[in-house]
């Protein structure tokens, strides 16, 4: 029976559903039954899992699935519909990141802007990271050493979207947007629990013992395990051991403030110290190249009064963030990003003479440059090629601001100073 024979209407049916039906089933589609229809045929064509015909029968109080009168208005929860794929796209990738497509055992390299679909597995290696964005609905960020499956990513109707992820091990940050006129159902499953969220931002972590930790930064998340569900609100967290019910949500600890930091650092190692937070077992400190902390260059867990020491990074702008970790491993909200700049190498001097392209009719030339603050010596080179592979003169430690060259042949030369 073609689906086109039905009239389809999106309804909010909070007053029409029987007792025991999930809250999410209040978003439903109405089908008008035609002659010759039965519940089995309809469900086989329109449901993601045809075995859910029993749920449809309960919602509609149908006692005999083989007999449905023509004209009967069949109510079907939107969450049960087949829907169409809603692909995601890779919006950030760093380091060793790979993908395994559906029905394959081979891991392949994952690239920026690549599309990912339902049934794909994603994996990040050490010091690696990945972000997948699904339109305007939500984005999930995978931290290092994380394995994640996109078990469902489907558009169920013009107004209803379903996303379901399975986090095998590692850490993710989920950011879900509540679009106007659109209902998004988001679930993240782990070996020990299921978390359902709408319009929120939360972190999920699974360790080697399959214990799940979940921290809600904004919104609300329902965490379900062993027939028990708890609501975790903004600023709260819970943990779930495999085979056990979720722990009672607890308030997350505030971040430790940074003490005595400077906006500009001129020497390494960089040293950062933090105030003590009562109840914190340790702190997680992160240094990144971006304010969103996707491109992390240094991450370390420390205990008070230990400091974070950073060496071996390039000059430039960085952002620093800190979180408190409590006695069960829940991490609180992050300190607002602090921007710092690192300049361990002095700025290059400005050349005063010779000017670029100047021609000389003598073999001895005076090279001059402007003073750089705190510089005590200068290094200059003269070469026959712009890549400075063939040096003709070089002085690594000139204390003044000028140098008279030795006799040069008549030809073109290149000059630079640091």
Coordinates of C-alpha atoms in Angstrom, one line a residue:
X1 CA 0.0 0.0 0.0
X2 CA 1.7 3.2 -1.1
X3 CA 2.3 5.8 1.5
X4 CA 0.8 8.4 -0.8
X5 CA -2.7 7.0 0.0
X6 CA -2.6 8.3 3.5
X7 CA -3.3 11.8 4.7
X8 CA -0.5 12.9 7.0
X9 CA -0.9 15.6 9.7
X10 CA 1.6 16.6 12.4
X11 CA -0.2 16.8 15.8
X12 CA 0.5 17.6 19.4
X13 CA -1.5 15.0 21.2
X14 CA -0.9 15.5 24.9
X15 CA -4.7 15.0 25.6
X16 CA -5.3 12.0 23.3
X17 CA -2.6 9.5 24.3
X18 CA -3.3 6.7 26.8
X19 CA -1.5 6.4 30.2
X20 CA 2.0 4.9 30.0
X21 CA 2.9 6.5 26.7
X22 CA 6.3 8.4 26.6
X23 CA 6.3 12.1 26.7
X24 CA 8.1 12.1 23.3
X25 CA 5.1 10.3 21.8
X26 CA 3.0 13.5 22.1
X27 CA 4.7 14.5 18.8
X28 CA 2.9 12.3 16.3
X29 CA 1.7 11.8 12.7
X30 CA -1.9 11.0 11.9
X31 CA -2.7 8.6 9.1
X32 CA -6.2 8.0 7.6
X33 CA -6.7 4.3 7.1
X34 CA -8.0 3.1 3.7
X35 CA -9.9 0.0 2.7
X36 CA -7.7 -3.1 2.7
X37 CA -5.2 -1.7 5.2
X38 CA -4.1 -3.5 8.3
X39 CA -1.7 -2.4 11.1
X40 CA 1.1 -4.8 10.0
X41 CA 1.3 -3.5 6.4
X42 CA 1.2 0.1 7.5
X43 CA 3.9 -0.3 10.1
X44 CA 6.2 -2.3 7.7
X45 CA 6.1 0.7 5.3
X46 CA 6.5 3.6 7.6
X47 CA 8.3 2.5 10.8
X48 CA 12.0 2.3 11.3
X49 CA 11.4 -1.0 13.2
X50 CA 8.3 -2.7 12.0
X51 CA 8.2 -4.6 15.3
X52 CA 7.1 -1.3 16.9
X53 CA 3.6 -2.1 15.6
X54 CA 2.8 -3.2 19.1
X55 CA 3.6 0.3 20.4
X56 CA 1.3 1.9 17.7
X57 CA -1.4 -0.5 18.6
X58 CA -1.2 0.5 22.3
X59 CA -1.2 4.2 21.4
X60 CA -4.3 3.8 19.3
X61 CA -6.0 1.2 21.6
X62 CA -6.2 -1.3 18.7
X63 CA -7.1 -4.8 19.9
X64 CA -7.0 -6.6 16.5
X65 CA -4.2 -5.4 14.2
X66 CA -5.8 -7.2 11.2
X67 CA -9.0 -5.2 11.4
X68 CA -8.9 -1.4 11.2
X69 CA -12.0 0.3 9.8
X70 CA -11.5 2.6 6.8
X71 CA -11.3 6.2 7.8
X72 CA -9.8 5.4 11.2
X73 CA -7.3 8.1 12.3
X74 CA -4.2 6.1 13.1
X75 CA -1.8 8.0 15.5
X76 CA 1.9 7.2 15.0
X77 CA 4.6 8.6 17.2
X78 CA 7.1 10.6 15.0
X79 CA 10.1 9.0 16.8
X80 CA 9.1 5.6 15.3
X81 CA 9.0 6.7 11.6
X82 CA 11.7 5.7 9.1
X83 CA 12.6 9.2 8.1
X84 CA 15.5 10.2 5.8
X85 CA 19.2 10.5 6.5
X86 CA 20.5 13.7 8.1
X87 CA 24.2 13.7 7.3
X88 CA 26.9 15.6 9.3
X89 CA 30.0 17.3 8.1
X90 CA 33.5 17.4 9.6
X91 CA 34.1 21.0 10.7
X92 CA 37.3 20.5 12.7
X93 CA 40.0 17.8 12.5
X94 CA 43.4 17.6 14.2
X95 CA 45.9 14.7 14.3
X96 CA 45.2 11.0 13.9
X97 CA 41.4 10.9 13.1
X98 CA 39.8 8.0 11.2
X99 CA 36.4 6.7 10.1
X100 CA 34.9 3.3 9.5
X101 CA 31.9 3.2 7.2
X102 CA 28.9 1.0 7.7
X103 CA 29.5 -2.8 7.0
X104 CA 33.3 -2.3 6.8
X105 CA 36.1 -3.3 9.2
X106 CA 38.6 -1.0 7.7
X107 CA 39.5 2.4 9.3
X108 CA 40.2 5.2 6.8
X109 CA 41.6 8.7 7.3
X110 CA 39.0 11.4 7.9
X111 CA 39.3 14.8 6.3
X112 CA 38.0 18.3 6.9
X113 CA 34.6 18.9 5.2
X114 CA 34.0 15.2 4.7
X115 CA 30.4 14.1 5.2
X116 CA 29.4 11.4 7.7
X117 CA 26.2 9.3 7.9
X118 CA 24.2 7.1 10.1
X119 CA 26.1 3.8 10.8
X120 CA 29.6 5.4 10.7
X121 CA 32.2 4.9 13.4
X122 CA 34.6 7.7 14.3
X123 CA 37.9 7.5 16.2
X124 CA 40.5 10.0 17.5
X125 CA 44.0 9.1 18.5
X126 CA 46.4 10.5 21.0
X127 CA 46.6 14.4 20.9
X128 CA 43.9 14.4 18.2
X129 CA 40.4 15.9 18.0
X130 CA 37.4 16.0 15.8
X131 CA 34.1 18.0 15.5
X132 CA 31.1 16.8 13.5
X133 CA 28.3 19.4 12.8
X134 CA 24.7 18.4 11.8
X135 CA 23.3 21.5 10.1
X136 CA 21.9 24.0 12.6
X137 CA 20.8 21.3 15.0
X138 CA 23.9 20.2 17.0
X139 CA 27.6 19.6 17.0
X140 CA 29.6 16.9 18.8
X141 CA 33.3 17.3 19.6
X142 CA 35.5 14.3 20.2
X143 CA 38.5 14.7 22.5
X144 CA 41.6 12.5 22.2
X145 CA 41.3 8.7 22.3
X146 CA 37.6 8.6 21.7
X147 CA 35.5 6.1 19.8
X148 CA 32.0 7.0 18.7
X149 CA 29.3 5.5 16.5
X150 CA 26.5 7.5 14.8
X151 CA 23.8 5.0 15.3
X152 CA 20.9 7.3 14.1
X153 CA 20.8 10.6 12.3
X154 CA 17.5 10.9 10.6
X155 CA 14.8 13.5 9.7
X156 CA 11.5 11.9 10.8
X157 CA 9.3 14.7 9.4
X158 CA 9.5 18.3 8.4
X159 CA 9.5 19.2 12.1
X160 CA 11.2 16.2 13.9
X161 CA 14.8 15.2 13.9
X162 CA 16.4 12.2 15.7
X163 CA 20.1 11.8 16.5
X164 CA 21.5 8.9 18.5
X165 CA 25.2 8.4 19.3
X166 CA 27.0 5.5 21.0
X167 CA 30.1 6.5 23.0
X168 CA 32.3 3.4 23.5
X169 CA 35.2 5.1 25.2
X170 CA 36.6 8.6 25.6
X171 CA 35.2 12.1 26.0
X172 CA 32.7 14.2 24.0
X173 CA 31.2 17.6 24.2
X174 CA 27.6 17.9 22.8
X175 CA 26.1 21.2 21.8
X176 CA 22.5 21.1 20.8
X177 CA 20.5 24.0 19.5
X178 CA 16.7 24.4 19.9
X179 CA 15.5 25.5 16.5
X180 CA 12.2 27.4 16.3
X181 CA 9.4 25.2 15.0
X182 CA 11.6 22.1 15.0
X183 CA 11.7 19.2 17.5
X184 CA 15.1 17.6 17.9
X185 CA 15.5 14.3 19.9
X186 CA 19.1 13.7 20.9
X187 CA 20.4 10.6 22.7
X188 CA 23.9 9.6 23.6
X189 CA 24.3 5.9 24.7
X190 CA 27.2 4.4 26.5
X191 CA 28.0 0.9 27.8
X192 CA 26.3 1.9 31.1
X193 CA 23.6 4.4 30.4
X194 CA 21.4 6.4 28.0
X195 CA 21.3 10.2 28.1
X196 CA 18.5 12.2 26.4
X197 CA 18.8 16.0 26.0
X198 CA 17.1 18.9 24.2
X199 CA 18.6 22.4 23.7
X200 CA 21.6 21.9 25.9
X201 CA 25.4 21.6 26.2
X202 CA 26.9 18.7 28.1
X203 CA 30.0 16.6 28.4
X204 CA 30.1 12.8 28.4
X205 CA 33.0 10.6 29.3
X206 CA 33.4 6.8 29.4
X207 CA 36.5 5.2 31.1
X208 CA 38.1 1.8 30.6
X209 CA 35.7 0.3 33.3
X210 CA 32.7 1.5 31.3
X211 CA 31.8 4.0 34.0
X212 CA 30.0 7.0 32.5
X213 CA 30.3 10.6 33.8
X214 CA 28.0 13.3 32.6
X215 CA 28.2 17.1 33.3
X216 CA 25.5 19.5 32.2
X217 CA 26.7 23.0 31.4
X218 CA 23.4 24.4 30.1
X219 CA 19.9 22.9 29.9
X220 CA 18.7 19.5 31.2
X221 CA 19.7 15.9 30.4
X222 CA 17.7 12.8 31.4
X223 CA 20.1 9.9 32.4
X224 CA 18.6 6.4 32.3
X225 CA 20.1 3.1 33.5
X226 CA 18.8 -0.1 35.2
X227 CA 15.1 1.2 34.9
X228 CA 16.0 4.3 36.8
X229 CA 16.1 7.8 35.3
X230 CA 17.4 11.0 36.9
X231 CA 17.2 14.6 35.6
X232 CA 20.6 16.4 35.5
X233 CA 20.2 20.2 35.4
X234 CA 22.5 23.1 34.5
X235 CA 25.6 23.0 36.7
X236 CA 25.1 19.4 37.9
X237 CA 26.7 16.1 37.1
X238 CA 26.2 12.4 37.7
X239 CA 28.0 9.1 37.1
X240 CA 26.8 5.6 36.2
X241 CA 28.7 2.4 36.8
X242 CA 27.9 -0.4 34.5
X243 CA 25.0 -2.5 35.8
X244 CA 24.0 0.2 38.3
X245 CA 21.5 3.0 38.5
X246 CA 22.6 6.6 38.0
X247 CA 24.0 8.3 41.1
X248 CA 22.1 11.2 42.6
X249 CA 23.1 14.4 40.6
X250 CA 25.5 16.7 42.5
X251 CA 26.5 20.3 42.0
X252 CA 29.7 20.8 39.9
X253 CA 32.6 22.6 41.5
X254 CA 33.6 26.1 40.3
X255 CA 36.8 26.6 38.3
X256 CA 40.0 27.5 40.0
X257 CA 41.0 31.1 39.3
X258 CA 44.4 31.8 37.7
X259 CA 46.9 33.6 40.0
X260 CA 49.4 36.2 38.9
X261 CA 49.2 35.7 35.2
X262 CA 50.6 38.1 32.6
X263 CA 49.2 39.0 29.2
X264 CA 52.7 38.7 27.6
X265 CA 55.4 36.1 28.4
X266 CA 58.9 36.4 27.0
X267 CA 60.6 33.3 28.4
X268 CA 59.8 29.6 28.8
X269 CA 58.8 27.6 30.6
X270 CA 55.5 29.3 31.1
X271 CA 54.4 28.8 34.7
X272 CA 50.7 29.0 35.8
X273 CA 49.4 28.7 39.3
X274 CA 45.8 28.5 40.6
X275 CA 43.8 29.2 43.7
X276 CA 42.6 26.4 45.9
X277 CA 38.9 25.2 45.4
X278 CA 37.4 23.5 48.4
X279 CA 36.4 20.0 47.6
X280 CA 38.4 19.7 44.5
X281 CA 40.6 16.6 44.1
X282 CA 42.5 18.0 41.1
X283 CA 42.3 20.5 38.3
X284 CA 42.3 20.1 34.5
X285 CA 44.3 22.8 32.8
X286 CA 44.1 23.3 29.0
X287 CA 46.1 25.7 26.7
X288 CA 44.7 26.1 23.2
X289 CA 45.3 28.1 20.1
X290 CA 41.6 29.0 19.8
X291 CA 39.0 30.4 22.3
X292 CA 36.7 27.4 21.6
X293 CA 39.5 25.0 22.8
X294 CA 39.3 22.7 19.8
X295 CA 43.0 23.0 19.0
X296 CA 44.6 22.1 22.4
X297 CA 48.4 22.3 22.5
X298 CA 48.8 21.4 26.2
X299 CA 46.6 19.6 28.7
X300 CA 47.4 18.4 32.2
X301 CA 45.7 17.3 35.4
X302 CA 47.4 18.8 38.5
X303 CA 46.8 18.9 42.2
X304 CA 46.9 22.0 44.4
X305 CA 49.4 23.6 45.0
X306 CA 51.2 22.3 41.9
X307 CA 51.7 24.5 38.9
X308 CA 51.3 24.0 35.2
X309 CA 54.6 24.4 33.3
X310 CA 54.6 24.8 29.5
X311 CA 57.6 24.6 27.2
X312 CA 58.4 23.9 23.6
X313 CA 55.5 25.9 22.0
X314 CA 55.8 28.5 19.3
X315 CA 55.4 32.3 19.8
X316 CA 51.8 33.5 19.3
X317 CA 48.5 34.0 21.0
X318 CA 47.0 31.3 23.3
X319 CA 44.0 30.7 25.5
X320 CA 44.1 29.1 29.0
X321 CA 41.2 27.4 30.7
X322 CA 40.9 25.5 34.0
X323 CA 38.3 23.2 35.6
X324 CA 37.9 21.6 39.0
X325 CA 37.6 17.8 39.3
X326 CA 35.8 16.4 42.4
X327 CA 36.4 13.1 44.2
X328 CA 34.3 11.0 41.8
X329 CA 35.9 12.5 38.7
X330 CA 33.1 15.0 37.7
X331 CA 34.5 18.2 36.1
X332 CA 32.9 21.5 36.6
X333 CA 32.4 24.4 34.2
X334 CA 35.5 26.0 32.8
X335 CA 37.1 29.2 33.8
X336 CA 36.4 31.9 31.2
X337 CA 39.2 31.7 28.7
X338 CA 42.2 33.9 29.6
X339 CA 44.2 35.1 26.5
X340 CA 48.0 35.2 26.8
X341 CA 50.7 36.0 24.3
X342 CA 54.1 34.4 24.0
X343 CA 57.1 36.0 22.4
X344 CA 60.4 34.4 23.3
X345 CA 62.2 35.4 20.1
X346 CA 62.9 39.2 19.6
X347 CA 61.2 41.0 16.8
X348 CA 63.3 41.3 13.6
X349 CA 65.1 44.6 13.2
X350 CA 64.0 47.1 10.5
X351 CA 66.6 47.5 7.8
X352 CA 67.7 51.2 7.5
X353 CA 70.1 50.7 4.6
X354 CA 70.5 49.5 1.9
X355 CA 67.1 50.0 0.5
X356 CA 65.7 47.1 -1.6
X357 CA 66.9 47.2 -5.1
X358 CA 69.7 49.8 -4.5
X359 CA 72.7 49.6 -7.0
X360 CA 76.3 50.3 -5.8
X361 CA 79.5 51.0 -7.8
X362 CA 81.8 50.0 -4.9
X363 CA 82.6 46.7 -3.2
X364 CA 82.4 47.8 0.4
X365 CA 78.8 48.6 1.6
X366 CA 77.6 49.8 5.0
X367 CA 74.6 47.7 6.3
X368 CA 72.5 49.5 9.0
X369 CA 69.4 48.5 11.0
X370 CA 67.2 50.0 13.8
X371 CA 67.6 49.0 17.4
X372 CA 65.2 46.3 18.9
X373 CA 64.4 46.7 22.6
X374 CA 66.3 44.3 24.9
X375 CA 68.3 42.9 22.0
X376 CA 72.0 42.7 22.8
X377 CA 73.4 41.2 19.6
X378 CA 72.4 40.9 16.0
X379 CA 72.9 38.2 13.3
X380 CA 73.2 39.1 9.7
X381 CA 73.7 37.2 6.4
X382 CA 74.5 38.1 2.8
X383 CA 73.7 35.5 0.1
X384 CA 73.7 35.2 -3.7
X385 CA 70.2 33.7 -3.6
X386 CA 66.9 34.7 -2.0
X387 CA 66.7 31.3 -0.2
X388 CA 70.0 32.0 1.6
X389 CA 71.5 28.7 0.6
X390 CA 74.8 30.2 -0.8
X391 CA 76.1 32.6 1.9
X392 CA 79.0 34.9 1.0
X393 CA 79.3 36.7 4.4
X394 CA 77.7 36.0 7.8
X395 CA 78.3 37.5 11.3
X396 CA 76.3 35.7 14.1
X397 CA 77.0 38.2 17.0
X398 CA 77.3 41.9 15.9
X399 CA 76.9 44.1 19.0
X400 CA 76.2 47.4 17.1
X401 CA 73.6 48.6 14.6
X402 CA 75.8 48.6 11.5
X403 CA 78.4 46.6 9.7
X404 CA 80.8 47.4 6.8
X405 CA 81.0 44.5 4.4
X406 CA 84.3 43.1 3.1
X407 CA 85.0 43.3 -0.6
X408 CA 82.1 42.0 -2.7
X409 CA 82.2 41.1 -6.4
X410 CA 79.9 43.0 -8.7
X411 CA 76.6 41.0 -8.8
X412 CA 73.2 40.8 -7.1
X413 CA 73.1 40.0 -3.4
X414 CA 70.5 39.4 -0.7
X415 CA 70.7 40.7 2.9
X416 CA 68.8 39.9 6.1
X417 CA 69.3 40.5 9.8
X418 CA 67.8 39.1 13.1

